[in-house]
CSV table of C-alpha atoms in Angstrom, one decimal:
chain,number,residue,atom,x,y,z
A,1,MET,CA,0.0,0.0,0.0
A,2,PRO,CA,1.3,3.5,-0.8
A,3,ALA,CA,2.4,5.5,2.2
A,4,PRO,CA,-0.1,8.0,3.6
A,5,GLY,CA,-0.1,11.3,1.7
A,6,THR,CA,1.2,9.9,-1.6
A,7,PRO,CA,-0.7,10.7,-4.8
A,8,GLU,CA,-1.9,7.1,-5.0
A,9,THR,CA,-3.5,7.2,-1.5
A,10,PRO,CA,-4.7,10.6,-0.2
A,11,VAL,CA,-3.8,11.2,3.4
A,12,TRP,CA,-7.3,10.8,4.9
A,13,ALA,CA,-8.0,7.6,2.9
A,14,ALA,CA,-4.8,6.1,4.2
A,15,ARG,CA,-5.6,7.0,7.7
A,16,ALA,CA,-9.1,5.6,7.4
A,17,ASN,CA,-7.5,2.4,6.1
A,18,ASP,CA,-5.4,2.3,9.3
A,19,ALA,CA,-8.4,2.7,11.5
A,20,ALA,CA,-10.3,0.0,9.5
A,21,ARG,CA,-7.5,-2.5,9.9
A,22,SER,CA,-7.2,-1.8,13.6
A,23,VAL,CA,-10.9,-2.4,14.2
A,24,THR,CA,-11.4,-5.4,11.9
A,25,ARG,CA,-8.2,-7.2,13.0
A,26,HIS,CA,-8.4,-6.5,16.8
A,27,PHE,CA,-12.2,-6.4,17.4
A,28,GLY,CA,-13.5,-8.6,14.6
A,29,ARG,CA,-14.2,-12.2,15.5
A,30,ARG,CA,-16.1,-15.3,14.2
A,31,LEU,CA,-19.2,-16.1,16.2
A,32,VAL,CA,-18.3,-19.2,18.2
A,33,PHE,CA,-15.9,-20.2,15.5
A,34,LEU,CA,-18.7,-20.5,12.8
A,35,PRO,CA,-17.2,-20.1,9.3
A,36,GLY,CA,-18.5,-17.2,7.3
A,37,THR,CA,-19.5,-15.2,10.4
A,38,HIS,CA,-18.1,-11.9,11.5
A,39,LEU,CA,-18.9,-9.8,14.6
A,40,ALA,CA,-17.0,-7.2,16.6
A,41,ALA,CA,-16.2,-7.6,20.3
A,42,SER,CA,-17.5,-4.9,22.5
A,43,ARG,CA,-14.1,-4.3,24.0
A,44,CYS,CA,-10.5,-5.4,23.5
A,45,PRO,CA,-8.6,-7.1,24.8
A,46,SER,CA,-11.1,-9.5,26.2
A,47,ASN,CA,-11.4,-13.3,26.6
A,48,ARG,CA,-15.2,-13.2,27.2
A,49,PHE,CA,-16.3,-12.9,23.5
A,50,PRO,CA,-19.1,-13.8,22.6
A,51,PHE,CA,-20.4,-13.5,26.2
A,52,GLN,CA,-19.8,-9.7,26.4
A,53,PRO,CA,-22.8,-7.4,26.7
A,54,TRP,CA,-24.7,-7.3,23.4
A,55,ASN,CA,-24.5,-3.9,21.7
A,56,TYR,CA,-26.7,-4.4,18.6
A,57,TRP,CA,-26.6,-0.8,17.4
A,58,TRP,CA,-22.8,-0.6,17.6
A,59,GLN,CA,-22.7,-3.5,15.2
A,60,ALA,CA,-25.0,-1.5,12.9
A,61,HIS,CA,-22.5,1.3,12.8
A,62,TYR,CA,-19.7,-1.2,12.2
A,63,VAL,CA,-21.7,-2.1,9.0
A,64,ASP,CA,-21.8,1.5,8.0
A,65,CYS,CA,-18.0,1.9,8.5
A,66,LEU,CA,-17.4,-1.2,6.4
A,67,VAL,CA,-19.6,0.2,3.7
A,68,ASP,CA,-17.6,3.5,3.8
A,69,ALA,CA,-14.4,1.5,3.3
A,70,GLY,CA,-16.0,-0.6,0.5
A,71,MET,CA,-16.9,2.6,-1.3
A,72,ARG,CA,-13.2,3.7,-1.1
A,73,GLU,CA,-12.2,0.2,-2.3
A,74,LEU,CA,-14.3,0.7,-5.5
A,75,ALA,CA,-12.7,4.1,-6.1
A,76,SER,CA,-9.1,3.0,-5.5
A,77,GLY,CA,-9.3,-0.5,-7.0
A,78,SER,CA,-7.6,-2.0,-3.9
A,79,ARG,CA,-8.8,-3.6,-0.7
A,80,PHE,CA,-8.3,-1.8,2.6
A,81,ASP,CA,-6.6,-4.7,4.2
A,82,GLY,CA,-4.7,-6.2,1.2
A,83,ALA,CA,-5.6,-8.6,-1.6
A,84,THR,CA,-5.4,-11.7,0.5
A,85,ARG,CA,-8.0,-10.6,3.1
A,86,PRO,CA,-11.8,-10.2,2.7
A,87,SER,CA,-13.0,-7.0,1.1
A,88,ALA,CA,-14.9,-4.5,3.2
A,89,GLY,CA,-18.2,-5.4,1.4
A,90,ALA,CA,-17.7,-9.1,2.1
A,91,LEU,CA,-17.1,-8.4,5.8
A,92,ALA,CA,-20.2,-6.1,6.0
A,93,SER,CA,-22.3,-8.8,4.4
A,94,ARG,CA,-21.0,-11.4,6.9
A,95,LEU,CA,-21.7,-9.0,9.7
A,96,VAL,CA,-25.3,-8.4,8.8
A,97,THR,CA,-25.9,-12.1,8.7
A,98,THR,CA,-24.1,-12.6,12.0
A,99,ILE,CA,-26.1,-9.8,13.8
A,100,ARG,CA,-29.2,-11.9,13.2
A,101,LEU,CA,-27.5,-15.0,14.5
A,102,ARG,CA,-26.3,-13.3,17.6
A,103,ASN,CA,-29.7,-11.6,18.1
A,104,PHE,CA,-31.4,-15.0,18.5
A,105,LEU,CA,-32.2,-15.4,14.8
A,106,ARG,CA,-34.1,-12.2,14.3
A,107,TYR,CA,-33.4,-8.6,13.4
A,108,VAL,CA,-36.1,-7.1,15.6
A,109,ASN,CA,-35.2,-6.0,19.1
A,110,SER,CA,-36.7,-3.8,21.8
A,111,TYR,CA,-35.2,-0.4,20.6
A,112,TYR,CA,-36.5,1.3,17.5
A,113,ASP,CA,-33.4,3.5,17.2
A,114,ASP,CA,-31.2,0.4,17.1
A,115,MET,CA,-33.3,-1.2,14.4
A,116,ALA,CA,-33.3,2.1,12.4
A,117,TRP,CA,-29.5,2.3,12.4
A,118,LEU,CA,-29.3,-1.3,11.1
A,119,ALA,CA,-31.9,-0.7,8.4
A,120,LEU,CA,-30.1,2.4,7.2
A,121,ALA,CA,-26.8,0.6,7.1
A,122,ALA,CA,-28.3,-2.3,5.2
A,123,LEU,CA,-29.7,0.2,2.6
A,124,ARG,CA,-26.2,1.5,2.1
A,125,LEU,CA,-24.8,-2.0,1.8
A,126,ASP,CA,-27.3,-2.7,-1.0
A,127,GLY,CA,-26.0,0.5,-2.6
A,128,LEU,CA,-22.5,-0.8,-2.4
A,129,ALA,CA,-23.5,-4.0,-4.0
A,130,GLU,CA,-25.2,-2.1,-6.9
A,131,LYS,CA,-22.1,0.0,-7.5
A,132,SER,CA,-20.0,-3.2,-7.4
A,133,HIS,CA,-22.3,-4.7,-10.1
A,134,LYS,CA,-23.2,-7.5,-7.7
A,135,PRO,CA,-26.7,-8.8,-7.2
A,136,GLY,CA,-28.7,-7.5,-4.3
A,137,ARG,CA,-28.9,-9.7,-1.3
A,138,ARG,CA,-32.3,-11.3,-0.6
A,139,ARG,CA,-31.3,-11.3,3.0
A,140,ASN,CA,-31.2,-7.5,3.0
A,141,ALA,CA,-34.7,-7.4,1.5
A,142,ARG,CA,-35.9,-9.7,4.3
A,143,LEU,CA,-34.3,-7.4,6.8
A,144,GLN,CA,-36.1,-4.4,5.4
A,145,LYS,CA,-39.4,-6.4,5.3
A,146,SER,CA,-38.9,-7.3,9.0
A,147,LEU,CA,-38.0,-3.9,10.3
A,148,SER,CA,-40.1,-1.5,8.2
A,149,PRO,CA,-43.3,-2.4,10.0
A,150,GLN,CA,-41.6,-1.8,13.3
A,151,PHE,CA,-41.0,1.9,12.3
A,152,GLU,CA,-44.6,2.3,11.1
A,153,SER,CA,-45.9,0.9,14.4
A,154,ALA,CA,-43.6,3.1,16.6
A,155,SER,CA,-44.4,6.3,14.7
A,156,THR,CA,-47.8,7.3,16.1
A,157,ASP,CA,-49.9,10.4,16.8
A,158,HIS,CA,-49.4,10.0,20.6
A,159,MET,CA,-47.9,13.2,21.9
A,160,GLY,CA,-48.6,14.8,18.5
A,161,GLY,CA,-46.2,12.6,16.5
A,162,GLY,CA,-42.7,11.3,16.7
A,163,THR,CA,-41.3,7.8,17.2
A,164,PHE,CA,-41.2,5.8,20.4
A,165,TRP,CA,-37.7,4.9,21.7
A,166,ASN,CA,-38.5,1.4,22.7
A,167,THR,CA,-41.2,-1.2,23.0
A,168,THR,CA,-42.2,0.2,26.4
A,169,ARG,CA,-43.7,3.0,24.3
A,170,ASP,CA,-43.7,5.7,27.0
A,171,PHE,CA,-40.9,8.0,25.6
A,172,LYS,CA,-40.5,9.5,22.2
A,173,ASN,CA,-37.1,10.9,21.4
A,174,THR,CA,-34.7,12.3,18.8
A,175,PRO,CA,-32.5,9.2,18.7
A,176,ALA,CA,-35.4,7.1,17.3
A,177,THR,CA,-37.4,9.7,15.4
A,178,ALA,CA,-34.5,11.2,13.4
A,179,PRO,CA,-33.1,7.9,12.0
A,180,VAL,CA,-36.6,6.6,11.3
A,181,ALA,CA,-37.3,9.8,9.4
A,182,LEU,CA,-34.2,9.3,7.4
A,183,TYR,CA,-35.1,5.7,6.7
A,184,PHE,CA,-38.6,6.8,5.5
A,185,ALA,CA,-37.0,9.5,3.3
A,186,ARG,CA,-34.7,6.9,1.7
A,187,THR,CA,-37.4,4.3,1.1
A,188,GLY,CA,-40.0,6.4,-0.7
A,189,LYS,CA,-42.1,7.7,2.1
A,190,PRO,CA,-41.3,11.4,2.1
A,191,GLU,CA,-44.6,12.5,3.8
A,192,ARG,CA,-43.9,10.2,6.7
A,193,ALA,CA,-40.4,11.5,7.0
A,194,GLN,CA,-41.5,15.1,6.8
A,195,GLY,CA,-44.1,14.6,9.5
A,196,LEU,CA,-41.5,13.2,11.9
A,197,LEU,CA,-39.1,16.1,11.2
A,198,ASP,CA,-41.9,18.6,11.7
A,199,TRP,CA,-42.7,17.0,15.1
A,200,LEU,CA,-39.1,17.3,16.1
A,201,ASP,CA,-39.0,20.9,15.1
A,202,SER,CA,-42.2,21.8,17.0
A,203,THR,CA,-41.5,19.7,20.1
A,204,LEU,CA,-37.8,19.1,20.7
A,205,TYR,CA,-36.1,22.0,18.9
A,206,GLU,CA,-34.5,24.4,21.3
A,207,HIS,CA,-34.5,27.8,19.7
A,208,ALA,CA,-31.9,29.4,22.0
A,209,ARG,CA,-29.1,27.1,20.8
A,210,GLY,CA,-30.7,25.9,17.5
A,211,LEU,CA,-30.3,22.2,18.5
A,212,TYR,CA,-32.6,19.3,19.2
A,213,LEU,CA,-33.3,18.1,22.7
A,214,ASP,CA,-33.2,14.4,23.6
A,215,GLY,CA,-36.9,13.5,24.0
A,216,ALA,CA,-40.3,13.8,25.7
A,217,LYS,CA,-42.8,11.8,27.6
A,218,ILE,CA,-46.2,12.4,29.2
A,219,GLN,CA,-46.2,12.5,33.0
A,220,GLU,CA,-49.3,13.3,35.0
A,221,GLY,CA,-51.0,14.5,31.9
A,222,LYS,CA,-48.2,16.9,30.9
A,223,LEU,CA,-45.5,16.8,28.3
A,224,VAL,CA,-42.2,16.6,30.1
A,225,LEU,CA,-39.0,17.2,28.1
A,226,ALA,CA,-35.7,15.4,28.5
A,227,GLU,CA,-33.6,18.5,27.9
A,228,GLU,CA,-30.1,17.0,27.3
A,229,ILE,CA,-28.4,17.9,24.1
A,230,TYR,CA,-26.2,15.3,22.5
A,231,THR,CA,-24.1,15.5,19.4
A,232,TYR,CA,-25.5,12.4,17.7
A,233,ASN,CA,-29.1,13.6,17.9
A,234,GLN,CA,-28.2,16.4,15.5
A,235,GLY,CA,-26.7,14.1,12.9
A,236,PRO,CA,-29.6,12.1,11.6
A,237,VAL,CA,-31.9,15.2,11.7
A,238,LEU,CA,-29.3,16.9,9.4
A,239,GLY,CA,-29.3,13.8,7.2
A,240,ALA,CA,-33.1,13.6,6.9
A,241,LEU,CA,-33.3,17.3,6.2
A,242,LEU,CA,-30.8,17.0,3.3
A,243,GLU,CA,-32.4,13.8,2.0
A,244,LEU,CA,-35.9,15.4,1.7
A,245,GLY,CA,-34.6,18.8,0.5
A,246,GLY,CA,-36.8,21.8,-0.3
A,247,GLU,CA,-36.2,25.4,0.8
A,248,THR,CA,-37.4,25.0,4.4
A,249,ASN,CA,-35.6,21.8,5.1
A,250,LEU,CA,-32.3,23.1,3.6
A,251,ALA,CA,-32.6,26.3,5.6
A,252,ARG,CA,-33.0,24.2,8.7
A,253,ALA,CA,-30.0,22.1,7.7
A,254,ALA,CA,-27.8,25.2,7.2
A,255,ALA,CA,-28.9,26.6,10.6
A,256,LEU,CA,-28.2,23.2,12.3
A,257,VAL,CA,-24.6,23.1,10.9
A,258,GLY,CA,-24.0,26.6,12.3
A,259,SER,CA,-25.4,25.7,15.7
A,260,ALA,CA,-23.2,22.6,15.9
A,261,ALA,CA,-20.2,24.7,15.2
A,262,GLU,CA,-21.2,27.3,17.8
A,263,HIS,CA,-22.4,25.0,20.6
A,264,LEU,CA,-20.9,21.6,20.2
A,265,THR,CA,-17.2,22.4,19.7
A,266,VAL,CA,-14.3,22.5,22.0
A,267,GLN,CA,-10.8,24.0,21.9
A,268,ALA,CA,-8.4,21.3,21.1
A,269,SER,CA,-5.4,23.2,22.4
A,270,PRO,CA,-4.3,26.8,23.1
A,271,ARG,CA,-2.6,26.8,19.7
A,272,GLN,CA,-5.8,25.8,17.8
A,273,GLN,CA,-8.2,28.5,18.8
A,274,GLU,CA,-9.6,28.8,15.3
A,275,ASN,CA,-10.2,25.1,14.9
A,276,LEU,CA,-13.7,23.6,15.0
A,277,VAL,CA,-13.2,20.3,17.0
A,278,LEU,CA,-16.4,18.6,18.1
A,279,ARG,CA,-16.7,17.5,21.7
A,280,GLY,CA,-16.7,13.8,22.6
A,281,GLU,CA,-19.4,12.2,24.6
A,282,GLY,CA,-17.4,9.7,26.7
A,283,THR,CA,-17.4,5.9,26.4
A,284,GLY,CA,-20.1,3.2,26.1
A,285,ASP,CA,-23.0,4.3,23.9
A,286,GLY,CA,-21.7,7.9,24.1
A,287,GLY,CA,-18.5,6.8,22.4
A,288,LEU,CA,-20.3,6.7,19.1
A,289,PHE,CA,-22.2,10.0,19.4
A,290,THR,CA,-19.9,12.5,17.8
A,291,GLY,CA,-18.9,10.1,15.0
A,292,ILE,CA,-22.6,9.9,14.0
A,293,LEU,CA,-22.8,13.7,13.7
A,294,VAL,CA,-19.7,13.9,11.6
A,295,ARG,CA,-21.1,11.3,9.2
A,296,TYR,CA,-23.9,13.7,8.3
A,297,LEU,CA,-21.8,16.8,8.4
A,298,ALA,CA,-19.8,15.2,5.6
A,299,LEU,CA,-23.0,15.0,3.5
A,300,ALA,CA,-23.6,18.7,4.2
A,301,ALA,CA,-20.0,19.6,3.3
A,302,LYS,CA,-20.6,18.3,-0.3
A,303,ASP,CA,-24.2,19.4,-0.8
A,304,LEU,CA,-24.2,22.2,-3.4
A,305,ARG,CA,-27.8,23.2,-2.4
A,306,LEU,CA,-26.4,24.6,0.8
A,307,PRO,CA,-24.7,28.0,1.0
A,308,ALA,CA,-21.0,28.0,0.5
A,309,VAL,CA,-20.3,29.2,4.0
A,310,THR,CA,-22.4,26.3,5.4
A,311,ARG,CA,-20.5,23.8,3.3
A,312,ALA,CA,-17.2,25.3,4.5
A,313,THR,CA,-18.2,25.1,8.1
A,314,ALA,CA,-19.3,21.5,7.8
A,315,ARG,CA,-16.1,20.6,6.1
A,316,GLN,CA,-14.0,22.3,8.8
A,317,LEU,CA,-15.9,20.5,11.5
A,318,VAL,CA,-15.2,17.2,9.9
A,319,LEU,CA,-11.5,17.8,9.1
A,320,ASP,CA,-10.6,19.5,12.4
A,321,THR,CA,-12.2,16.7,14.5
A,322,ALA,CA,-10.5,14.1,12.4
A,323,GLU,CA,-7.1,15.9,12.8
A,324,ALA,CA,-7.6,16.0,16.5
A,325,LEU,CA,-8.4,12.3,16.8
A,326,TRP,CA,-5.5,11.4,14.5
A,327,THR,CA,-3.0,13.5,16.3
A,328,GLY,CA,-4.1,12.1,19.7
A,329,ARG,CA,-3.8,8.4,18.6
A,330,ALA,CA,-1.6,5.9,20.3
A,331,THR,CA,-0.3,2.5,19.2
A,332,ARG,CA,-0.7,-0.6,21.4
A,333,THR,CA,2.1,-3.0,20.7
A,334,ASP,CA,0.8,-6.2,22.3
A,335,ALA,CA,-2.4,-7.8,23.7
A,336,THR,CA,-1.7,-6.6,27.3
A,337,GLY,CA,-2.3,-3.0,26.3
A,338,ARG,CA,1.1,-1.4,26.4
A,339,THR,CA,1.2,1.7,24.3
A,340,SER,CA,3.5,3.9,22.4
A,341,GLY,CA,2.8,7.4,21.3
A,342,LYS,CA,3.0,6.9,17.6
A,343,HIS,CA,1.9,4.6,14.9
A,344,ASP,CA,4.8,2.4,13.7
A,345,GLY,CA,2.9,0.6,10.9
A,346,GLY,CA,2.8,-2.7,12.9
A,347,GLY,CA,0.8,-1.9,16.0
A,348,TRP,CA,-2.8,-1.5,17.0
A,349,LEU,CA,-4.1,2.0,16.7
A,350,VAL,CA,-6.1,3.3,19.6
A,351,PHE,CA,-8.1,6.5,19.4
A,352,SER,CA,-9.2,8.7,22.2
A,353,THR,CA,-12.8,9.0,23.5
A,354,GLU,CA,-12.4,12.8,23.5
A,355,PRO,CA,-10.8,14.5,20.5
A,356,ARG,CA,-9.2,17.2,22.7
A,357,HIS,CA,-7.3,14.6,24.8
A,358,PRO,CA,-4.7,12.0,23.7
A,359,ALA,CA,-5.6,8.3,23.7
A,360,THR,CA,-2.8,7.7,26.2
A,361,GLU,CA,-4.9,9.8,28.7
A,362,THR,CA,-8.4,8.4,28.0
A,363,TYR,CA,-7.2,4.8,27.5
A,364,PRO,CA,-4.2,4.4,29.8
A,365,ALA,CA,-1.9,1.4,29.2
A,366,GLY,CA,-3.5,-1.8,30.4
A,367,THR,CA,-7.1,-0.7,30.1
A,368,ALA,CA,-9.6,-2.3,27.7
A,369,VAL,CA,-10.6,-0.3,24.7
A,370,GLY,CA,-14.3,0.1,23.9
A,371,LEU,CA,-15.5,-0.7,20.4
A,372,SER,CA,-17.8,2.3,20.2
A,373,THR,CA,-15.0,4.9,20.5
A,374,GLN,CA,-12.9,3.1,17.8
A,375,LEU,CA,-15.9,3.0,15.4
A,376,GLN,CA,-16.4,6.7,16.1
A,377,ALA,CA,-12.8,7.5,15.1
A,378,TRP,CA,-13.1,5.3,12.0
A,379,THR,CA,-16.3,7.0,11.1
A,380,VAL,CA,-14.7,10.4,11.4
A,381,LEU,CA,-11.7,9.5,9.4
A,382,GLU,CA,-13.9,8.0,6.6
A,383,ALA,CA,-15.9,11.3,6.6
A,384,ALA,CA,-12.6,13.3,6.3
A,385,SER,CA,-11.6,11.1,3.3
A,386,ARG,CA,-14.9,12.0,1.6
A,387,VAL,CA,-14.6,15.7,2.1
A,388,GLN,CA,-10.9,15.9,1.3
């Protein structure tokens, strides 16, 4: 493979390849040694796979990352991990199959946002197959047939609209409503999608900061808001607004990019006061949040329907966040978790949970590394390669 930064491999594509290899090699596993299966461990190192906690929606974003890498493989004509290893598309296909096996032979689970993320990733995997001139997978069609009714059922008029978070059906939130809206928009149901976006705008949009709150429920006959603001909630809203288009939606999208730059960024270092580095949201589920926002900011950065200043801001958010994560990376040189401060080409890259802090600080030597944070960094690096 050409060295990062050579004409053959642009710098961000090379860095995304490094992240892809680190995740697939160090977290990727067969499911109980079954041939043709592939799943990611929730943390590494660990000797408890596959008996670790089951994080269905992390695996969905793993599919998305592999699709990103697969798209770059098509463009470059070379595999991200060498000619002798499986392509990104092949791993993604195995992963979708294995998610069903690990999820007790079904794609349905108790959380509508989890299912929406997988449905969106499977749509993109079908797109990769089409670009590769390979036949579509009947399995993916069955997945859509299984999950689509779940989204219809969860998107009700209760509380004026929106999508329930889980099968308890007492809380509607942005994490479920926004990706379901994006799914509807991408599957020929623009009216359903627009209705969900309008509910978000009327119920969970905070005008002071121009961002979307987490959710709402009815308590004692009153609507009670969950007022937390997370990075990832803004991402699929942005994606759905861009997917639907139209003057009002595009204006909302432009405003959302500006609000993210103003309210969700941190100063990476005293020398980088002009940088727009998005904040991290910790470990566990939060370890994926910022990566999700960056995925959709990359779409905004290349959308010519948006004002030039909006596209430039989105691009800077992507690239500055990617640069901070890359600069703060560490390399673990063995399974016990010893680290060195730079990538030597033969180690395991570890990325920080928080772009403004180095990985050696957020993941000290000897600690297990969470899958979510590494998928987040990979997602950001893929986004940077697309806007480069």
